[in-house]
Amino acid sequence: MKSKTLIPSISLFLFALLVAVPSLQAADLDQIRERMEERLPTIDSLKEQGLLGVTNDGLLSVRGSISTEEDKMVKAENKDRMTVYQEIAKQTGQPVDKVQKQRAAQLAKTSAPGVWLQDAKGKWYRKQ
């Protein structure tokens, strides 16, 4: 399953943040990483079913009918992602939207075939 390969990717991404973004406390980063890792199998499953997609700003978007609990999980994931993106932007002096677009490009490259992605112009497509 794709989630097994993404967990090290997320951990590596968040470790890089710890080094690059000293104002994000290690404890906060650990909590974010743990929450993201816990949610990853469900998120991957929903993406594989075509119910979630990755936006061109590195967030998740609901593309089908999901439960209230799953919707809460997506909102929590997007909140954690925004916390990370904002902190990177703060520390690097880049606009938040640039950080988001860079991460969206990384996510598009590593997404499994069939996952819904949004291009730079906002058009949705399924990865081949």
Short mmCIF file of C-alpha atoms in Angstrom, two decimals:
data_model
loop_
_atom_site.label_atom_id
_atom_site.label_comp_id
_atom_site.label_asym_id
_atom_site.label_seq_id
_atom_site.Cartn_x
_atom_site.Cartn_y
_atom_site.Cartn_z
CA MET A 1 0.00 0.00 0.00
CA LYS A 2 1.17 3.52 -0.75
CA SER A 3 0.89 4.67 2.89
CA LYS A 4 3.86 2.51 3.90
CA THR A 5 6.07 4.40 1.47
CA LEU A 6 4.61 7.78 2.39
CA ILE A 7 5.19 7.47 6.13
CA PRO A 8 8.98 7.73 5.73
CA SER A 9 8.38 10.57 3.25
CA ILE A 10 6.27 12.49 5.75
CA SER A 11 8.73 11.77 8.54
CA LEU A 12 11.63 12.97 6.39
CA PHE A 13 9.67 16.08 5.37
CA LEU A 14 8.88 16.90 8.99
CA PHE A 15 12.45 16.14 10.13
CA ALA A 16 13.71 18.60 7.52
CA LEU A 17 11.33 21.15 9.00
CA LEU A 18 12.77 20.59 12.45
CA VAL A 19 16.22 21.46 11.12
CA ALA A 20 15.09 24.28 8.83
CA VAL A 21 12.42 25.78 11.05
CA PRO A 22 13.75 26.20 14.57
CA SER A 23 10.78 28.23 15.86
CA LEU A 24 8.48 25.25 15.39
CA GLN A 25 9.10 23.48 18.69
CA ALA A 26 10.23 19.87 18.52
CA ALA A 27 7.29 18.76 20.66
CA ASP A 28 4.84 20.52 18.35
CA LEU A 29 6.49 18.95 15.32
CA ASP A 30 6.34 15.51 16.91
CA GLN A 31 2.64 15.94 17.62
CA ILE A 32 1.94 17.06 14.06
CA ARG A 33 3.98 14.17 12.64
CA GLU A 34 2.17 11.65 14.84
CA ARG A 35 -1.25 12.98 13.88
CA MET A 36 -0.38 12.98 10.18
CA GLU A 37 1.00 9.45 10.36
CA GLU A 38 -2.14 8.25 12.17
CA ARG A 39 -4.38 9.77 9.50
CA LEU A 40 -2.31 8.63 6.51
CA PRO A 41 -3.82 5.15 5.97
CA THR A 42 -7.35 6.56 5.95
CA ILE A 43 -6.36 9.48 3.73
CA ASP A 44 -4.62 7.14 1.28
CA SER A 45 -7.65 4.88 1.19
CA LEU A 46 -9.98 7.80 0.50
CA LYS A 47 -7.67 9.09 -2.24
CA GLU A 48 -7.47 5.63 -3.83
CA GLN A 49 -11.29 5.48 -3.82
CA GLY A 50 -11.42 8.86 -5.57
CA LEU A 51 -13.10 10.51 -2.59
CA LEU A 52 -10.22 12.90 -1.80
CA GLY A 53 -7.88 14.83 -4.03
CA VAL A 54 -4.79 16.98 -3.58
CA THR A 55 -5.26 20.65 -4.40
CA ASN A 56 -2.72 22.84 -6.14
CA ASP A 57 -2.01 24.43 -2.77
CA GLY A 58 -1.03 21.20 -1.02
CA LEU A 59 -4.27 20.60 0.84
CA LEU A 60 -6.88 17.86 0.65
CA SER A 61 -10.22 18.39 -1.06
CA VAL A 62 -13.29 16.19 -0.73
CA ARG A 63 -14.23 14.81 -4.16
CA GLY A 64 -17.02 12.45 -3.13
CA SER A 65 -19.29 11.45 -0.29
CA ILE A 66 -17.44 10.84 2.97
CA SER A 67 -18.60 10.42 6.56
CA THR A 68 -18.77 13.23 9.08
CA GLU A 69 -15.84 11.64 10.94
CA GLU A 70 -13.77 11.48 7.75
CA ASP A 71 -14.63 15.10 6.97
CA LYS A 72 -13.40 16.13 10.44
CA MET A 73 -10.20 14.19 9.79
CA VAL A 74 -9.65 16.00 6.46
CA LYS A 75 -10.15 19.36 8.17
CA ALA A 76 -7.67 18.40 10.91
CA GLU A 77 -5.14 17.26 8.31
CA ASN A 78 -5.48 20.50 6.37
CA LYS A 79 -5.07 22.49 9.59
CA ASP A 80 -1.82 20.66 10.39
CA ARG A 81 -0.59 21.12 6.83
CA MET A 82 -1.30 24.85 7.01
CA THR A 83 0.56 25.11 10.32
CA VAL A 84 3.60 23.53 8.70
CA TYR A 85 3.33 25.66 5.53
CA GLN A 86 2.96 28.88 7.52
CA GLU A 87 5.96 28.09 9.67
CA ILE A 88 8.12 27.29 6.64
CA ALA A 89 7.03 30.55 5.02
CA LYS A 90 7.80 32.50 8.18
CA GLN A 91 11.27 31.04 8.49
CA THR A 92 12.22 31.20 4.80
CA GLY A 93 10.67 34.57 4.03
CA GLN A 94 8.63 33.03 1.22
CA PRO A 95 4.93 33.68 0.76
CA VAL A 96 2.77 30.89 2.21
CA ASP A 97 1.18 30.25 -1.18
CA LYS A 98 4.60 29.60 -2.73
CA VAL A 99 5.42 27.06 -0.01
CA GLN A 100 2.05 25.40 -0.59
CA LYS A 101 2.53 25.20 -4.35
CA GLN A 102 5.99 23.67 -3.91
CA ARG A 103 4.58 21.02 -1.59
CA ALA A 104 1.65 20.39 -3.94
CA ALA A 105 4.15 19.71 -6.74
CA GLN A 106 5.97 17.20 -4.51
CA LEU A 107 2.71 15.51 -3.58
CA ALA A 108 1.67 15.29 -7.24
CA LYS A 109 4.94 13.53 -8.10
CA THR A 110 4.62 10.98 -5.29
CA SER A 111 0.87 10.33 -5.56
CA ALA A 112 -0.30 6.94 -6.75
CA PRO A 113 -1.86 6.56 -10.21
CA GLY A 114 -5.57 7.32 -10.16
CA VAL A 115 -5.37 9.96 -7.41
CA TRP A 116 -7.21 13.20 -8.10
CA LEU A 117 -4.85 16.18 -8.46
CA GLN A 118 -5.46 19.82 -9.23
CA ASP A 119 -3.26 21.58 -11.77
CA ALA A 120 -1.96 25.14 -11.42
CA LYS A 121 -5.06 26.52 -13.16
CA GLY A 122 -7.43 24.67 -10.82
CA LYS A 123 -8.45 21.91 -13.23
CA TRP A 124 -8.85 18.45 -11.69
CA TYR A 125 -7.33 15.37 -13.31
CA ARG A 126 -6.49 11.82 -12.33
CA LYS A 127 -2.81 10.96 -12.19
CA GLN A 128 -1.82 8.49 -14.88
#
